[in-house]
PDB file of C-alpha atoms in Angstrom:
ATOM      1  CA  ALA A   6     -12.131   5.907  -5.337  1.00  0.00           C
ATOM      2  CA  LEU A   7     -11.524   2.255  -6.167  1.00  0.00           C
ATOM      3  CA  SER A   8     -10.298   1.511  -2.654  1.00  0.00           C
ATOM      4  CA  PHE A   9     -13.350   3.295  -1.304  1.00  0.00           C
ATOM      5  CA  SER A  10     -15.486   0.886  -3.344  1.00  0.00           C
ATOM      6  CA  LEU A  11     -13.788  -1.980  -1.479  1.00  0.00           C
ATOM      7  CA  PHE A  12     -15.021  -0.334   1.702  1.00  0.00           C
ATOM      8  CA  VAL A  13     -18.581   0.326   0.502  1.00  0.00           C
ATOM      9  CA  LEU A  14     -19.049  -3.057  -1.178  1.00  0.00           C
ATOM     10  CA  LYS A  15     -17.458  -4.811   1.827  1.00  0.00           C
ATOM     11  CA  ASN A  16     -14.931  -6.619  -0.354  1.00  0.00           C
ATOM     12  CA  PRO A  17     -11.961  -8.131   1.437  1.00  0.00           C
ATOM     13  CA  PHE A  18      -9.047  -5.722   1.718  1.00  0.00           C
ATOM     14  CA  GLU A  19      -6.630  -8.249   0.230  1.00  0.00           C
ATOM     15  CA  SER A  20      -8.672  -9.217  -2.813  1.00  0.00           C
ATOM     16  CA  LYS A  21      -8.006  -9.218  -6.540  1.00  0.00           C
ATOM     17  CA  PHE A  22      -9.314  -5.649  -6.588  1.00  0.00           C
ATOM     18  CA  GLN A  23      -6.114  -4.649  -4.795  1.00  0.00           C
ATOM     19  CA  TYR A  24      -4.174  -5.391  -7.999  1.00  0.00           C
ATOM     20  CA  ILE A  25      -6.328  -2.830  -9.789  1.00  0.00           C
ATOM     21  CA  VAL A  26      -5.354  -0.292  -7.127  1.00  0.00           C
ATOM     22  CA  TYR A  27      -1.665  -1.098  -7.705  1.00  0.00           C
ATOM     23  CA  CYS A  28      -2.174  -0.687 -11.460  1.00  0.00           C
ATOM     24  CA  LEU A  29      -3.781   2.705 -10.858  1.00  0.00           C
ATOM     25  CA  LEU A  30      -0.792   3.693  -8.718  1.00  0.00           C
ATOM     26  CA  CYS A  31       1.538   2.722 -11.556  1.00  0.00           C
ATOM     27  CA  PHE A  32      -0.601   4.582 -14.076  1.00  0.00           C
ATOM     28  CA  GLY A  33      -0.695   7.705 -11.894  1.00  0.00           C
ATOM     29  CA  VAL A  34       3.071   7.764 -11.412  1.00  0.00           C
ATOM     30  CA  VAL A  35       3.753   7.216 -15.115  1.00  0.00           C
ATOM     31  CA  TRP A  36       1.180   9.854 -16.012  1.00  0.00           C
ATOM     32  CA  SER A  37       2.838  12.428 -13.749  1.00  0.00           C
ATOM     33  CA  LEU A  38       6.241  11.608 -15.258  1.00  0.00           C
ATOM     34  CA  VAL A  39       4.966  11.838 -18.832  1.00  0.00           C
ATOM     35  CA  SER A  40       3.290  15.158 -17.991  1.00  0.00           C
ATOM     36  CA  TYR A  41       6.601  16.393 -16.610  1.00  0.00           C
ATOM     37  CA  HIS A  42       8.365  15.103 -19.733  1.00  0.00           C
ATOM     38  CA  ARG A  43       6.015  17.117 -21.936  1.00  0.00           C
ATOM     39  CA  SER A  44       6.403  20.281 -19.855  1.00  0.00           C
ATOM     40  CA  GLY A  45       8.617  23.125 -21.005  1.00  0.00           C
ATOM     41  CA  THR A  46      11.247  22.456 -18.347  1.00  0.00           C
ATOM     42  CA  ASP A  47      14.718  22.521 -19.877  1.00  0.00           C
ATOM     43  CA  LYS A  48      16.544  20.356 -17.359  1.00  0.00           C
ATOM     44  CA  LYS A  49      15.040  16.875 -17.485  1.00  0.00           C
ATOM     45  CA  THR A  50      17.386  14.642 -15.535  1.00  0.00           C
ATOM     46  CA  PHE A  51      16.750  11.337 -13.818  1.00  0.00           C
ATOM     47  CA  GLY A  52      16.725  13.166 -10.476  1.00  0.00           C
ATOM     48  CA  ASN A  53      14.077  15.625 -11.624  1.00  0.00           C
ATOM     49  CA  TYR A  54      11.911  12.824 -12.981  1.00  0.00           C
ATOM     50  CA  PHE A  55      12.332  10.828  -9.783  1.00  0.00           C
ATOM     51  CA  SER A  56      11.442  13.885  -7.699  1.00  0.00           C
ATOM     52  CA  THR A  57       8.215  14.312  -9.660  1.00  0.00           C
ATOM     53  CA  GLY A  58       7.293  10.641  -9.312  1.00  0.00           C
ATOM     54  CA  PHE A  59       8.276  10.654  -5.637  1.00  0.00           C
ATOM     55  CA  LYS A  60       5.815  13.442  -4.891  1.00  0.00           C
ATOM     56  CA  THR A  61       3.092  11.455  -6.628  1.00  0.00           C
ATOM     57  CA  PHE A  62       3.612   8.104  -4.925  1.00  0.00           C
ATOM     58  CA  VAL A  63       4.132   9.605  -1.470  1.00  0.00           C
ATOM     59  CA  VAL A  64       0.747  11.324  -1.673  1.00  0.00           C
ATOM     60  CA  VAL A  65      -0.855   8.059  -2.823  1.00  0.00           C
ATOM     61  CA  ALA A  66       0.845   6.121   0.000  1.00  0.00           C
ATOM     62  CA  LEU A  67      -0.455   8.593   2.587  1.00  0.00           C
ATOM     63  CA  LEU A  68      -3.977   8.451   1.156  1.00  0.00           C
ATOM     64  CA  MET A  69      -3.889   4.648   1.218  1.00  0.00           C
ATOM     65  CA  ALA A  70      -2.623   4.680   4.814  1.00  0.00           C
ATOM     66  CA  ALA A  71      -5.574   6.875   5.778  1.00  0.00           C
ATOM     67  CA  PHE A  72      -7.933   4.565   3.897  1.00  0.00           C
ATOM     68  CA  SER A  73      -6.416   1.513   5.620  1.00  0.00           C
ATOM     69  CA  PHE A  74      -6.907   3.105   9.028  1.00  0.00           C
ATOM     70  CA  ILE A  75     -10.559   3.852   8.281  1.00  0.00           C
ATOM     71  CA  TYR A  76     -11.137   0.424   6.726  1.00  0.00           C
ATOM     72  CA  PHE A  77      -9.638  -1.601   9.563  1.00  0.00           C
ATOM     73  CA  THR A  78     -11.182   0.460  12.355  1.00  0.00           C
ATOM     74  CA  THR A  79     -14.647   0.063  10.827  1.00  0.00           C
ATOM     75  CA  HIS A  80     -14.230  -3.556   9.702  1.00  0.00           C
ATOM     76  CA  THR A  81     -13.059  -5.170  12.929  1.00  0.00           C
ATOM     77  CA  GLU A  82     -14.168  -8.573  11.664  1.00  0.00           C
ATOM     78  CA  PHE A  83     -11.044  -8.692   9.482  1.00  0.00           C
ATOM     79  CA  ARG A  84      -8.843  -8.185  12.551  1.00  0.00           C
ATOM     80  CA  ASP A  85     -10.873 -10.624  14.631  1.00  0.00           C
ATOM     81  CA  ASN A  86     -10.771 -13.319  11.929  1.00  0.00           C
ATOM     82  CA  SER A  87      -7.004 -12.927  11.568  1.00  0.00           C
ATOM     83  CA  ILE A  88      -6.505 -13.198  15.330  1.00  0.00           C
ATOM     84  CA  ALA A  89      -8.804 -16.234  15.550  1.00  0.00           C
ATOM     85  CA  GLU A  90      -6.889 -17.947  12.739  1.00  0.00           C
ATOM     86  CA  ASN A  91      -3.594 -17.212  14.479  1.00  0.00           C
ATOM     87  CA  SER A  92      -4.954 -18.588  17.770  1.00  0.00           C
ATOM     88  CA  LYS A  93      -6.083 -21.788  16.003  1.00  0.00           C
ATOM     89  CA  LEU A  94      -2.617 -22.230  14.511  1.00  0.00           C
ATOM     90  CA  LEU A  95      -0.970 -21.744  17.908  1.00  0.00           C
ATOM     91  CA  ALA A  96      -3.375 -24.217  19.542  1.00  0.00           C
ATOM     92  CA  ALA A  97      -2.740 -26.762  16.772  1.00  0.00           C
ATOM     93  CA  GLN A  98       0.998 -26.598  17.430  1.00  0.00           C
ATOM     94  CA  GLY A  99       0.327 -27.944  20.915  1.00  0.00           C
ATOM     95  CA  ASN A 100       3.247 -26.224  22.630  1.00  0.00           C
ATOM     96  CA  HIS A 101       1.396 -23.131  23.910  1.00  0.00           C
ATOM     97  CA  LEU A 102      -0.723 -22.802  27.025  1.00  0.00           C
ATOM     98  CA  PRO A 103      -4.230 -21.340  26.669  1.00  0.00           C
ATOM     99  CA  LYS A 104      -3.116 -18.316  28.687  1.00  0.00           C
ATOM    100  CA  GLU A 105      -0.219 -17.725  26.244  1.00  0.00           C
ATOM    101  CA  ILE A 106      -2.616 -17.927  23.308  1.00  0.00           C
ATOM    102  CA  GLU A 107      -4.946 -15.398  24.952  1.00  0.00           C
ATOM    103  CA  GLU A 108      -2.033 -13.046  25.695  1.00  0.00           C
ATOM    104  CA  ASN A 109      -0.867 -13.368  22.097  1.00  0.00           C
ATOM    105  CA  ALA A 110      -4.369 -12.545  20.848  1.00  0.00           C
ATOM    106  CA  ALA A 111      -4.514  -9.465  23.094  1.00  0.00           C
ATOM    107  CA  GLN A 112      -1.100  -8.335  21.853  1.00  0.00           C
ATOM    108  CA  LEU A 113      -2.143  -8.825  18.221  1.00  0.00           C
ATOM    109  CA  ARG A 114      -5.342  -6.861  18.841  1.00  0.00           C
ATOM    110  CA  LYS A 115      -3.264  -3.905  20.106  1.00  0.00           C
ATOM    111  CA  MET A 116      -0.760  -3.906  17.271  1.00  0.00           C
ATOM    112  CA  PHE A 117      -2.979  -4.955  14.350  1.00  0.00           C
ATOM    113  CA  ILE A 118      -3.847  -1.493  13.003  1.00  0.00           C
ATOM    114  CA  PRO A 119      -0.326   0.000  13.331  1.00  0.00           C
ATOM    115  CA  MET A 120       1.118  -3.129  11.722  1.00  0.00           C
ATOM    116  CA  THR A 121      -1.290  -3.124   8.771  1.00  0.00           C
ATOM    117  CA  ILE A 122      -0.833   0.604   8.188  1.00  0.00           C
ATOM    118  CA  SER A 123       2.950   0.149   8.251  1.00  0.00           C
ATOM    119  CA  ILE A 124       2.718  -2.679   5.742  1.00  0.00           C
ATOM    120  CA  THR A 125       0.424  -0.586   3.537  1.00  0.00           C
ATOM    121  CA  ILE A 126       2.740   2.417   3.569  1.00  0.00           C
ATOM    122  CA  PHE A 127       5.816   0.283   2.952  1.00  0.00           C
ATOM    123  CA  SER A 128       4.265  -1.644   0.055  1.00  0.00           C
ATOM    124  CA  TYR A 129       3.032   1.508  -1.698  1.00  0.00           C
ATOM    125  CA  LEU A 130       6.380   3.244  -1.183  1.00  0.00           C
ATOM    126  CA  ILE A 131       8.327   0.289  -2.583  1.00  0.00           C
ATOM    127  CA  MET A 132       5.963  -0.101  -5.543  1.00  0.00           C
ATOM    128  CA  GLY A 133       6.025   3.644  -6.222  1.00  0.00           C
ATOM    129  CA  ALA A 134       9.814   3.849  -5.978  1.00  0.00           C
ATOM    130  CA  LEU A 135      10.279   0.944  -8.403  1.00  0.00           C
ATOM    131  CA  ILE A 136       7.837   2.300 -10.966  1.00  0.00           C
ATOM    132  CA  THR A 137       9.274   5.801 -10.616  1.00  0.00           C
ATOM    133  CA  ALA A 138      12.860   4.607 -11.027  1.00  0.00           C
ATOM    134  CA  ILE A 139      12.030   2.533 -14.111  1.00  0.00           C
ATOM    135  CA  ALA A 140       9.933   5.235 -15.776  1.00  0.00           C
ATOM    136  CA  ALA A 141      12.408   7.991 -14.835  1.00  0.00           C
ATOM    137  CA  ALA A 142      15.294   6.004 -16.315  1.00  0.00           C
ATOM    138  CA  PHE A 143      13.346   5.427 -19.520  1.00  0.00           C
ATOM    139  CA  LEU A 144      12.138   9.026 -19.888  1.00  0.00           C
ATOM    140  CA  SER A 145      15.463  10.637 -18.943  1.00  0.00           C
ATOM    141  CA  LYS A 146      17.135   8.781 -21.818  1.00  0.00           C
ATOM    142  CA  LYS A 147      14.314   9.485 -24.271  1.00  0.00           C
ATOM    143  CA  LYS A 148      14.845  12.394 -26.646  1.00  0.00           C
ATOM    144  CA  ASP A 149      12.089  14.968 -27.093  1.00  0.00           C
ATOM    145  CA  GLY A 150      10.376  14.852 -30.376  1.00  0.00           C
TER     146      GLY A 150
END
């Protein structure tokens, strides 16, 4: 819902609001692990905790990948601004022909959405795995009571 507000309010995708989304990811993973901890399951090992957290952060990563696809296909100005900035940097270097800069821009235009979705998935998976591992280690050592 918070990421959707970025879309509706036309906030930049990489803004300070993104940190709130990461915090919500962390909260969601910890919440699922604490819920599992409080369940009546007898065998509460690190692996079981990690499995529970894994299911949570994978779903979040897939939802964020879908959101990223929608966001970047409807907000092409973000892609165009990034490509224009890259073209300016290449021109400022002085060792690229105008045709090379145009070809580079065309190549970036083709791979922009797959690249940003890959980065999104990877960042959410890494963040989720770290939070899950830390919380699972803590909760698997914690005694019930």
